[in-house]
Structures are given as C-alpha cells and as structure tokens.
Coordinates of C-alpha atoms in Angstrom, one line a residue:
M1 CA 60.3 -18.9 101.2
A2 CA 60.7 -20.8 98.0
E3 CA 58.7 -23.9 97.6
E4 CA 60.3 -26.5 95.3
K5 CA 57.7 -29.1 94.3
R6 CA 59.9 -31.3 92.2
S7 CA 63.6 -31.5 91.2
D8 CA 65.3 -33.9 88.9
T9 CA 69.1 -33.8 88.1
T10 CA 69.3 -37.2 86.5
Q11 CA 69.3 -35.6 83.1
K12 CA 71.6 -32.8 81.9
G13 CA 70.6 -29.4 83.4
L14 CA 68.2 -28.3 86.0
R15 CA 64.6 -29.6 85.9
G16 CA 61.6 -29.0 88.3
T17 CA 58.8 -26.6 89.4
I18 CA 59.1 -23.8 91.9
S19 CA 56.8 -21.1 93.3
N20 CA 56.8 -18.3 95.9
V21 CA 59.9 -16.6 94.3
S22 CA 60.3 -13.5 92.3
I23 CA 61.6 -13.5 88.8
S24 CA 64.9 -11.9 90.0
Q25 CA 65.4 -14.6 92.6
L26 CA 64.7 -17.4 90.1
L27 CA 67.0 -16.0 87.5
Q28 CA 69.8 -15.6 90.0
M29 CA 69.5 -19.3 90.8
V30 CA 69.2 -20.7 87.3
C31 CA 71.6 -18.4 85.4
V32 CA 74.6 -19.4 87.5
G33 CA 74.8 -22.8 85.9
Q34 CA 75.1 -21.5 82.3
S35 CA 73.0 -24.4 81.0
P36 CA 70.4 -23.8 78.3
L37 CA 67.0 -23.8 80.0
M38 CA 63.3 -23.1 79.2
I39 CA 61.2 -21.6 82.1
R40 CA 57.4 -21.7 81.7
A41 CA 55.5 -19.2 83.9
L42 CA 51.9 -20.0 84.8
C43 CA 49.6 -17.5 86.5
E44 CA 45.8 -17.5 86.7
G45 CA 45.3 -18.9 83.2
K46 CA 48.1 -16.9 81.7
E47 CA 51.3 -18.4 80.3
G48 CA 54.7 -17.1 79.4
V49 CA 58.1 -18.6 78.5
F50 CA 61.7 -17.6 79.1
Y51 CA 64.6 -19.1 77.2
I52 CA 68.0 -18.9 78.9
K53 CA 71.5 -19.6 77.3
D54 CA 74.9 -18.9 78.7
G55 CA 73.6 -17.3 81.8
Q56 CA 71.4 -14.7 80.0
V57 CA 67.8 -14.5 79.0
L58 CA 67.8 -14.9 75.3
H59 CA 64.1 -14.8 74.4
A60 CA 60.7 -14.4 76.1
I61 CA 57.1 -14.8 74.9
T62 CA 53.5 -14.5 76.2
D63 CA 50.2 -14.7 74.5
Q64 CA 50.4 -11.1 73.2
K65 CA 54.1 -10.1 73.5
T66 CA 57.6 -11.1 72.7
G67 CA 61.1 -10.0 73.7
E68 CA 61.6 -7.4 76.4
D69 CA 57.9 -6.5 76.6
A70 CA 57.1 -10.2 77.3
F71 CA 59.8 -10.3 80.0
L72 CA 58.3 -7.2 81.8
E73 CA 54.8 -8.6 81.5
I74 CA 55.8 -11.9 83.2
A75 CA 57.9 -10.1 85.8
L76 CA 54.8 -8.2 86.9
W77 CA 52.6 -11.2 87.6
D78 CA 51.9 -12.3 91.2
D79 CA 51.8 -15.9 92.5
V80 CA 53.5 -17.5 89.6
L81 CA 54.3 -21.2 89.2
F82 CA 57.6 -21.7 87.3
E83 CA 58.4 -25.0 85.4
I84 CA 62.1 -25.4 84.5
V85 CA 63.3 -27.9 81.8
P86 CA 66.4 -28.2 79.8
C87 CA 66.2 -26.5 76.4
V88 CA 67.5 -28.0 73.2
E89 CA 65.7 -26.0 70.6
D90 CA 67.1 -22.9 68.8
V91 CA 65.2 -19.7 69.5
P92 CA 65.7 -16.2 68.1
Q93 CA 67.4 -13.6 70.3
T94 CA 64.8 -10.9 71.1
I95 CA 66.3 -9.7 74.4
L96 CA 69.5 -7.7 74.1
K97 CA 69.6 -6.0 77.5
P98 CA 70.8 -7.9 80.6
W99 CA 68.1 -9.6 82.6
E100 CA 69.3 -7.7 85.7
Y101 CA 68.4 -4.4 84.1
L102 CA 65.0 -5.6 83.0
A103 CA 64.2 -7.0 86.5
L104 CA 65.0 -3.6 88.0
E105 CA 62.8 -2.0 85.5
A106 CA 59.9 -4.4 86.3
A107 CA 60.4 -3.7 90.0
R108 CA 60.1 0.1 89.3
I109 CA 56.9 -0.4 87.2
K110 CA 55.4 -2.6 89.9
D111 CA 56.2 0.0 92.6
E112 CA 54.5 2.7 90.6
Y113 CA 51.5 0.5 90.0
E114 CA 51.2 -0.3 93.7
K115 CA 51.4 3.5 94.5
E116 CA 48.5 4.1 92.0
K117 CA 46.4 1.6 93.9
L118 CA 46.8 3.6 97.1
I119 CA 44.2 6.1 98.3
H120 CA 45.8 9.5 97.8
V121 CA 44.8 12.0 100.5
L122 CA 45.3 15.8 100.6
I123 CA 45.2 17.3 104.1
V124 CA 44.0 21.0 104.3
D125 CA 44.5 22.5 107.7
D126 CA 46.1 25.6 109.1
S127 CA 47.4 23.8 112.2
S128 CA 50.7 22.2 111.3
F129 CA 50.6 20.2 114.6
F130 CA 47.2 18.7 113.8
A131 CA 48.1 18.1 110.2
R132 CA 51.1 16.0 111.3
Q133 CA 48.9 14.1 113.7
L134 CA 46.3 13.5 111.1
K135 CA 48.9 12.3 108.5
R136 CA 50.2 9.8 111.0
I137 CA 46.7 8.6 111.8
I138 CA 45.7 8.2 108.2
E139 CA 49.0 6.5 107.1
E140 CA 48.7 3.9 109.9
D141 CA 46.7 2.0 107.2
P142 CA 49.1 1.1 104.3
E143 CA 46.3 1.6 101.8
F144 CA 46.6 5.4 102.3
V145 CA 49.3 7.8 101.3
V146 CA 49.2 11.5 102.2
V147 CA 50.4 13.3 99.0
G148 CA 50.4 16.8 100.5
V149 CA 49.5 19.1 103.4
A150 CA 48.1 22.5 102.6
N151 CA 47.8 25.3 105.2
N152 CA 44.9 27.0 103.5
G153 CA 42.6 26.8 100.5
E154 CA 44.9 28.6 98.0
E155 CA 47.6 26.0 98.7
A156 CA 45.1 23.2 98.3
I157 CA 44.2 24.4 94.9
G158 CA 47.9 24.4 94.0
Y159 CA 48.3 20.8 95.1
M160 CA 45.3 19.8 93.1
E161 CA 47.0 21.1 89.9
D162 CA 50.0 18.9 90.4
E163 CA 49.0 15.8 92.4
I164 CA 46.6 12.9 92.0
V165 CA 44.1 13.3 94.9
D166 CA 41.4 10.7 95.7
V167 CA 40.0 12.5 98.8
V168 CA 40.5 15.7 100.7
T169 CA 40.3 16.3 104.4
L170 CA 39.2 20.0 104.9
D171 CA 39.3 22.2 108.0
A172 CA 36.3 24.5 108.2
F173 CA 38.1 27.5 109.7
M174 CA 41.3 28.7 108.0
P175 CA 42.9 32.0 107.0
V176 CA 43.5 33.2 103.5
M177 CA 40.7 31.1 102.0
P178 CA 38.1 29.7 104.4
G179 CA 36.9 26.2 104.3
D180 CA 33.5 26.8 102.6
T181 CA 35.2 28.9 99.8
T182 CA 37.8 26.1 99.4
L183 CA 35.1 23.5 99.1
K184 CA 33.3 25.5 96.4
H185 CA 36.5 25.6 94.3
L186 CA 37.3 21.9 94.9
M187 CA 33.8 20.8 93.9
I188 CA 33.5 23.1 90.8
R189 CA 37.0 22.6 89.4
Y190 CA 37.9 19.1 90.4
S191 CA 34.8 17.3 91.7
V192 CA 37.0 15.6 94.3
P193 CA 35.4 14.0 97.4
V194 CA 35.8 16.2 100.5
V195 CA 35.5 15.1 104.1
V196 CA 35.3 18.0 106.5
V197 CA 37.5 17.3 109.5
S198 CA 37.1 20.2 111.9
A199 CA 36.2 21.3 115.4
F200 CA 32.6 22.5 115.3
L201 CA 31.7 24.6 118.3
E202 CA 28.3 24.4 120.0
G203 CA 25.8 26.5 118.0
S204 CA 27.6 26.0 114.7
T205 CA 24.8 24.0 113.2
D206 CA 24.3 26.4 110.3
I207 CA 28.0 26.2 109.4
L208 CA 27.8 22.5 109.3
F209 CA 24.8 22.7 107.1
D210 CA 26.6 25.0 104.7
F211 CA 29.3 22.5 104.2
M212 CA 26.9 19.7 103.5
R213 CA 24.9 21.9 101.1
L214 CA 28.1 22.8 99.2
G215 CA 29.0 19.1 98.6
A216 CA 31.0 17.7 101.5
V217 CA 30.7 13.9 101.3
D218 CA 31.0 13.5 105.1
V219 CA 31.8 15.3 108.3
C220 CA 34.2 14.2 111.1
S221 CA 35.1 16.1 114.3
K222 CA 38.7 16.5 115.3
P223 CA 39.9 14.1 118.1
Q224 CA 39.4 15.3 121.6
N225 CA 41.5 12.8 123.5
R226 CA 44.5 10.4 123.3
G227 CA 45.1 6.7 123.9
E228 CA 42.3 4.3 123.3
G229 CA 39.9 7.0 122.2
L230 CA 42.4 8.2 119.5
E231 CA 42.8 4.7 118.2
Q232 CA 39.0 4.4 117.7
Y233 CA 38.9 7.8 116.1
G234 CA 41.6 6.7 113.7
R235 CA 39.7 3.6 112.7
T236 CA 36.5 5.6 112.2
L237 CA 38.2 8.3 110.2
R238 CA 40.0 5.9 107.9
S239 CA 36.8 4.0 107.3
I240 CA 35.1 7.3 106.3
L241 CA 38.0 8.3 104.0
K242 CA 38.0 4.9 102.2
K243 CA 34.4 5.2 101.4
A244 CA 34.6 8.9 100.6
S245 CA 37.3 8.2 98.0
K246 CA 34.8 6.2 96.0
A247 CA 32.0 8.8 96.0
K248 CA 30.4 9.6 92.7
T249 CA 30.7 13.4 93.2
D250 CA 29.6 14.1 89.7
R251 CA 26.1 13.2 90.9
F252 CA 26.0 15.9 93.6
R253 CA 23.1 18.4 93.3
R254 CA 22.8 21.4 95.4
W255 CA 19.6 21.6 97.4
K256 CA 17.4 24.7 97.5
P257 CA 15.0 25.3 100.4
E258 CA 11.3 24.8 99.6
S259 CA 9.4 28.0 99.3
E260 CA 6.1 26.6 100.6
S261 CA 5.6 25.9 104.3
S262 CA 4.4 22.4 104.8
D263 CA 3.1 23.2 108.3
E264 CA 0.1 25.0 106.9
I265 CA -1.1 22.3 104.6
F266 CA -0.3 19.1 106.5
K267 CA -2.7 17.1 108.6
F268 CA -2.1 13.8 110.3
N269 CA -4.3 11.0 109.0
E270 CA -5.3 9.3 112.2
K271 CA -7.1 6.6 110.3
Y272 CA -3.8 5.2 109.2
N273 CA -1.6 4.2 112.2
K274 CA -0.4 0.8 111.2
K275 CA 2.7 1.7 109.2
L276 CA 6.4 2.0 110.1
L277 CA 8.9 3.4 107.7
I278 CA 12.6 3.0 108.4
I279 CA 14.9 5.5 106.6
V280 CA 18.6 4.5 106.4
G281 CA 21.1 7.1 105.3
A282 CA 24.9 6.8 105.4
E283 CA 27.8 8.4 103.5
G284 CA 26.7 11.1 101.0
S285 CA 23.1 11.1 102.3
H286 CA 23.1 14.2 104.4
M287 CA 21.3 16.4 101.8
D288 CA 19.0 13.6 100.8
W289 CA 17.1 14.1 104.1
F290 CA 16.0 17.5 102.9
R291 CA 14.7 16.2 99.6
L292 CA 12.4 13.6 101.2
P293 CA 8.6 14.1 101.4
L294 CA 8.7 13.6 105.1
W295 CA 5.2 14.8 105.7
D296 CA 3.9 12.1 103.4
F297 CA 5.7 9.5 105.5
L298 CA 4.6 10.9 108.8
S299 CA 1.0 11.2 107.8
V300 CA 0.4 7.4 107.7
G301 CA 2.5 6.0 110.5
Y302 CA 5.8 5.9 112.5
V303 CA 9.1 7.0 111.0
V304 CA 12.4 5.8 112.4
C305 CA 15.7 7.3 111.0
F306 CA 19.2 5.9 111.0
S307 CA 22.2 8.1 110.1
S308 CA 25.9 7.1 110.0
M309 CA 27.0 10.6 111.0
D310 CA 29.1 11.1 114.0
K311 CA 27.0 10.9 117.2
E312 CA 27.7 14.5 118.1
F313 CA 26.4 15.7 114.7
I314 CA 23.1 13.8 114.6
P315 CA 21.3 16.4 116.8
A316 CA 22.6 19.1 114.5
L317 CA 21.3 17.1 111.4
A318 CA 17.9 16.6 113.2
E319 CA 17.7 20.3 114.1
L320 CA 18.3 21.3 110.5
V321 CA 15.7 18.8 109.1
S322 CA 13.2 20.2 111.6
K323 CA 14.1 23.8 110.6
Y324 CA 13.9 23.4 106.9
K325 CA 11.2 20.7 106.6
G326 CA 9.0 21.8 109.5
C327 CA 8.9 18.3 111.1
N328 CA 9.3 17.7 114.8
V329 CA 12.3 15.5 115.5
K330 CA 13.3 13.3 118.5
V331 CA 16.9 12.2 118.8
F332 CA 17.6 9.1 120.9
S333 CA 21.1 9.7 122.3
G334 CA 21.5 6.4 124.1
K335 CA 21.9 8.2 127.4
E336 CA 18.2 7.9 128.5
Q337 CA 17.8 5.9 131.7
E338 CA 14.2 5.1 131.1
N339 CA 12.2 3.6 128.2
I340 CA 11.5 6.3 125.7
A341 CA 8.5 5.6 123.4
L342 CA 8.7 6.1 119.6
N343 CA 6.7 9.1 118.8
R344 CA 3.9 8.7 116.2
K345 CA 4.1 12.3 114.9
V346 CA 7.9 13.0 114.8
L347 CA 11.0 11.7 113.1
N348 CA 12.7 9.3 115.5
F349 CA 16.5 9.5 114.9
L350 CA 18.7 6.7 116.3
Y351 CA 22.5 6.6 116.1
A352 CA 23.3 3.5 114.0
R353 CA 26.6 2.8 115.7
S354 CA 25.0 2.2 119.0
R355 CA 23.1 -1.0 120.0
W356 CA 19.4 -0.6 120.8
K357 CA 16.8 -2.8 122.4
F358 CA 13.0 -2.4 121.9
D359 CA 10.0 -3.0 124.1
V360 CA 6.7 -3.6 122.5
S361 CA 4.8 -4.8 125.6
G362 CA 2.3 -1.9 125.3
A363 CA -0.5 -2.3 122.8
E364 CA 0.2 1.0 121.0
E365 CA 3.5 2.1 122.6
Y366 CA 6.9 1.0 121.2
K367 CA 9.8 1.9 123.5
V368 CA 13.5 2.2 122.8
L369 CA 16.2 1.3 125.3
P370 CA 19.9 1.9 125.0
D371 CA 21.9 -1.3 125.1
V372 CA 25.2 -1.8 127.0
V373 CA 27.2 -1.8 123.7
S374 CA 27.8 1.9 122.7
Q375 CA 30.0 1.6 119.7
V376 CA 29.6 -1.0 116.9
D377 CA 30.3 -1.1 113.2
W378 CA 27.8 1.0 111.1
R379 CA 26.4 -1.9 109.1
E380 CA 26.3 -4.2 112.1
G381 CA 24.5 -1.6 114.1
V382 CA 21.9 -0.7 111.6
E383 CA 21.2 -4.3 110.5
T384 CA 20.9 -5.5 114.1
A385 CA 18.6 -2.6 115.1
I386 CA 16.3 -3.0 112.1
L387 CA 16.1 -6.7 112.5
D388 CA 15.1 -6.2 116.2
I389 CA 12.4 -3.7 115.2
V390 CA 11.1 -5.9 112.4
D391 CA 11.1 -9.1 114.5
L392 CA 9.0 -7.3 117.2
L393 CA 6.6 -5.3 114.9
H394 CA 6.2 -7.0 111.6
E395 CA 3.0 -8.7 112.7
R396 CA 1.5 -5.4 114.0
L397 CA 2.7 -2.9 111.4
D398 CA 3.3 -2.7 107.7
I399 CA 7.0 -2.1 107.6
G400 CA 9.0 -0.4 104.8
I401 CA 12.7 0.5 104.4
L402 CA 13.8 3.5 102.4
C403 CA 17.5 3.5 101.4
L404 CA 19.4 6.7 100.8
S405 CA 23.0 7.1 99.8
G406 CA 25.4 4.7 101.5
G407 CA 28.8 3.1 100.8
D408 CA 28.1 -0.3 102.5
A409 CA 26.2 -3.1 100.9
F410 CA 23.7 -5.0 103.1
S411 CA 24.7 -8.5 104.0
D412 CA 22.9 -11.4 102.1
A413 CA 21.8 -13.0 105.3
W414 CA 20.2 -9.8 106.6
L415 CA 18.4 -9.2 103.3
D416 CA 17.1 -12.8 103.4
S417 CA 15.7 -12.1 106.9
M418 CA 13.9 -9.0 105.6
A419 CA 12.4 -11.0 102.8
E420 CA 11.1 -13.6 105.2
R421 CA 9.3 -10.9 107.2
K422 CA 7.8 -9.3 104.0
V423 CA 9.5 -6.0 104.4
K424 CA 8.8 -3.5 101.6
W425 CA 11.6 -1.6 99.9
L426 CA 11.5 2.0 98.8
L427 CA 14.5 2.7 96.5
P428 CA 15.5 6.0 94.7
P429 CA 17.3 5.8 91.4
E430 CA 21.0 4.8 91.8
D431 CA 22.1 7.6 89.5
V432 CA 21.1 10.3 92.1
L433 CA 23.1 8.8 94.9
L434 CA 26.7 9.6 95.7
F435 CA 27.1 6.1 97.1
P436 CA 24.6 3.6 95.5
D437 CA 26.0 0.6 97.3
M438 CA 23.1 0.1 99.7
V439 CA 20.4 0.4 97.0
E440 CA 22.4 -1.8 94.6
S441 CA 22.8 -4.6 97.2
V442 CA 19.0 -4.8 97.5
L443 CA 18.4 -4.7 93.7
K444 CA 21.1 -7.3 93.2
K445 CA 19.5 -9.6 95.7
F446 CA 15.8 -9.3 94.8
E447 CA 15.2 -7.6 91.4
H448 CA 15.7 -10.7 89.3
L449 CA 13.4 -12.8 91.5
N450 CA 9.6 -13.2 91.1
N451 CA 8.1 -11.0 93.9
D452 CA 5.4 -13.6 94.6
K453 CA 7.9 -16.3 95.4
C454 CA 10.3 -14.2 97.5
N455 CA 7.7 -12.1 99.2
V456 CA 9.5 -8.9 98.3
C457 CA 7.9 -5.7 97.2
I458 CA 10.2 -3.1 95.7
V459 CA 9.0 0.4 94.9
R460 CA 11.4 2.5 92.8
G461 CA 11.2 6.1 91.8
E462 CA 12.1 9.7 92.7
Y463 CA 11.5 10.8 96.3
T464 CA 8.2 12.5 95.7
Y465 CA 6.9 9.3 94.0
L466 CA 8.1 7.2 96.9
G467 CA 6.2 9.5 99.3
S468 CA 3.0 9.1 97.4
A469 CA 3.4 5.4 97.0
W470 CA 3.9 4.8 100.7
K471 CA 1.0 7.1 101.6
E472 CA -1.4 5.4 99.2
E473 CA -0.5 1.8 99.7

C-alpha cells in the first residue's frame, strides 16, 4: 500500500513524498497529469532523479549513469523514497524509449536477478515418483528452485553442462551410472556440492563410507513415513541443502587409510585422567574424523564426540572410525533407560540433535541420561549439551573443544559462557575445512583479545599438532 507522507497542491503541479510503490506504479500516477515534474529517488545513501514532461520520462540521472541506464538502475532499487516537485528547468532528452517499455525491461532484469539468488538444485534419482516428491519438498522453501531431475549419472552430467547448479541430491543406487561413479565425475569435473539422499540398508556401512571418502558433503536418508514425520524430514533436508550449497568443495582432500596399526603402539597414560576433550563435527566433517590423532586425545583423558549426521548414520560413522582408527567407540542412542557412564578409554559419540542430561554425583563416574526432548536444532543441541557438561565438570577436569568442519557459527552468548569457564580451543586451519563457519566464529570472537584478560586459550595447527599439544599440556 502506498504511503503518502506529504502532498501539496497549492502550487502548480503535484508535490510531495511517497514510498512503498514501484517505479511503474508511481509513473502511472504522475504521468497522467502531463505536468513537468522532477522525481528524486532516495535509497540507502543512493540518489537518482527523473525528469518528466508531457507524460513521458525525458531524462534520468544517478551518480554514475544517465539516460536509460540510469532509469534501469533506479527501477531496480528496493525500498525507495520518492520526492516529487514541479520542474521548471530545461534538461536534455536522454531517454527516447517509452517509460512503459523501460519499466518492463527493469522487471525482467529484476526477475532474472531474483532467480540467480535462489539455490539451484539438481535431483539425481532413478525413481520418478521419489524425484517428484523430493522436488515438492525442496521447493516448499521459496529460496530453492529445482533446475532439473536426472534419472541416472549420465543425465546428471548432461544437466551440469547446461544448467547453473549450486547443490546436487544424489541417489546411491542407480542403473547406467551408479551413484559412486556419478559422484567421482561431479567432484572432478565440476566440484559441485553433493548430498547423498538414498535408502541405505542395514549392513551398508562400507557403501556409506565410500561416498564420504569420494567427497559427499553430507548424507541424508530417504523419508520413511508421511504426515508430521515428513514435515520434519523436509525441514531437515532443506537445512542440509542450504548449508551444502555453500561448501568450499575445492578444499576437499581424499583420505587414505593409515598403513600403521595404532593398536600395537598405543598405551593409556593412567597418570593423566583429568582432561576432557569435546570434538564437534558438522557438515563436511565426516572425513575429518579419520584424520584426527584420536589415540593422542584418548591417552590423556575423556573424549566426547558430537556429530550432526542423521541419527541412523552415527552408529555407522562410529563403526567406521573404530575400524580404520582402531579405537573403541560408544554411541549414546538416547534410548538407554538407565544412566550410562562416559567411558574413559573409548570415543563417546552423542547425537547433537537430542537433548542430554548429565550426572556427576560419582567421584570418578560421569553419566549420560537422555532427556525428554528428542529432536532439537543442531546448534541448540550441541551448545546446550556442551554447556551442561562444562558447567558440571569444569572444576574437576581440564576441558577443551576441538572444532571440525561446520556450517553454523556458534552464538556469541554461548562463546562468552565458554570463556567464563576457561575452556580451551583446538582449531585446525580454516583453509582445510569445507565449512569454516564454526572455527571462524571462535576466532572472530576471541583472537583479537588478550588471552589473559578473556581467559581464552586457543591452540591452532594441523590435526597432528593439535594432538601433541593436547597430550603435552
């Protein structure tokens, strides 16, 4: 609705200010009268001027442009305040085309610009039924547009040649070109973020690992039910895709299994039992777990791990970490009916989108209890759980937080609470992370401060260095 702030007709011609209208609406109103007018357009420090005579726009000017180019620039501005005054000065005619034509051209340009801001998704799935369902789920959010649906990998490569694609959803099991082969081509030729959306059967842990190793940014299961469950699934999937579209896939490095068996050379240092390291990994972090010097962390204290993966995939991730790194792993599913103690000599994996409570009544036993809230936002879940742990244990244990890749920044209030409790930070270089947002939020908050004043210790370096630093502190 147009908002007219002032109008004055005591002098010849229209005079006043107006907002909340488009340039087309405004010109339709003012050009009817045939009076010579000057319209000044003000928008966020920018200024432009139209000159109107005999019902047509005669001249336009901005700081950088004149004529039709200036008209189009002003027409693309949002939230413009227009000031209208009678015009008595002579100006050159720099606009020859009718203003109606230019307004239509501006609308076309603006529409193209809005489309460019959308997240362009390519769906690759051999099930036309599921692809239609997935397209509907994704486009429930107006920030997305599905630019194509490919039935197999070969079709997907064809789409990539012709379309702008920000993120790909990829089925693992397809004819013609299977999912893993498709992923290789997409990563090598286009370096586009890929989210695997597939039905992984029980016992397909190694298949899941192959997709992570080949560069999949994230993994999401296909929906199993309808109604309320499907709505939650849609919200989760869209959140994953939004973050995945921003992945710095050019930083991806394939991981090669270590040739040396850590089991034969590792010994727990029972002398050091007063440390707790919390490892946080979200989007793009799945292969980071295999690069960590986990035995160094375990040798000097407790290790608690938070992952943003789907709940059903965390046991598979834990199994793979145990298989390739030789560490024992405990996964807290949230279904336990009794208190389960954190284990001193294993990696303790907790699902970050569940709510957890902790019991530290025992002198040397720290127990985990599932709370009644089973599904919360990733950042809310991980910040709440870590704060609970730190509140209960920071006077008993030396606590550190190691950040892996993650697309969410920590909140300022939560970072302040960690500083107050003298939590140490272990941070890898940002340029090795597909999503550096978590690490950058810590650095932005603390790096410019004097460590003595804000009680913050930040250790930065490659993973092997972080392991040695934590072990030797």
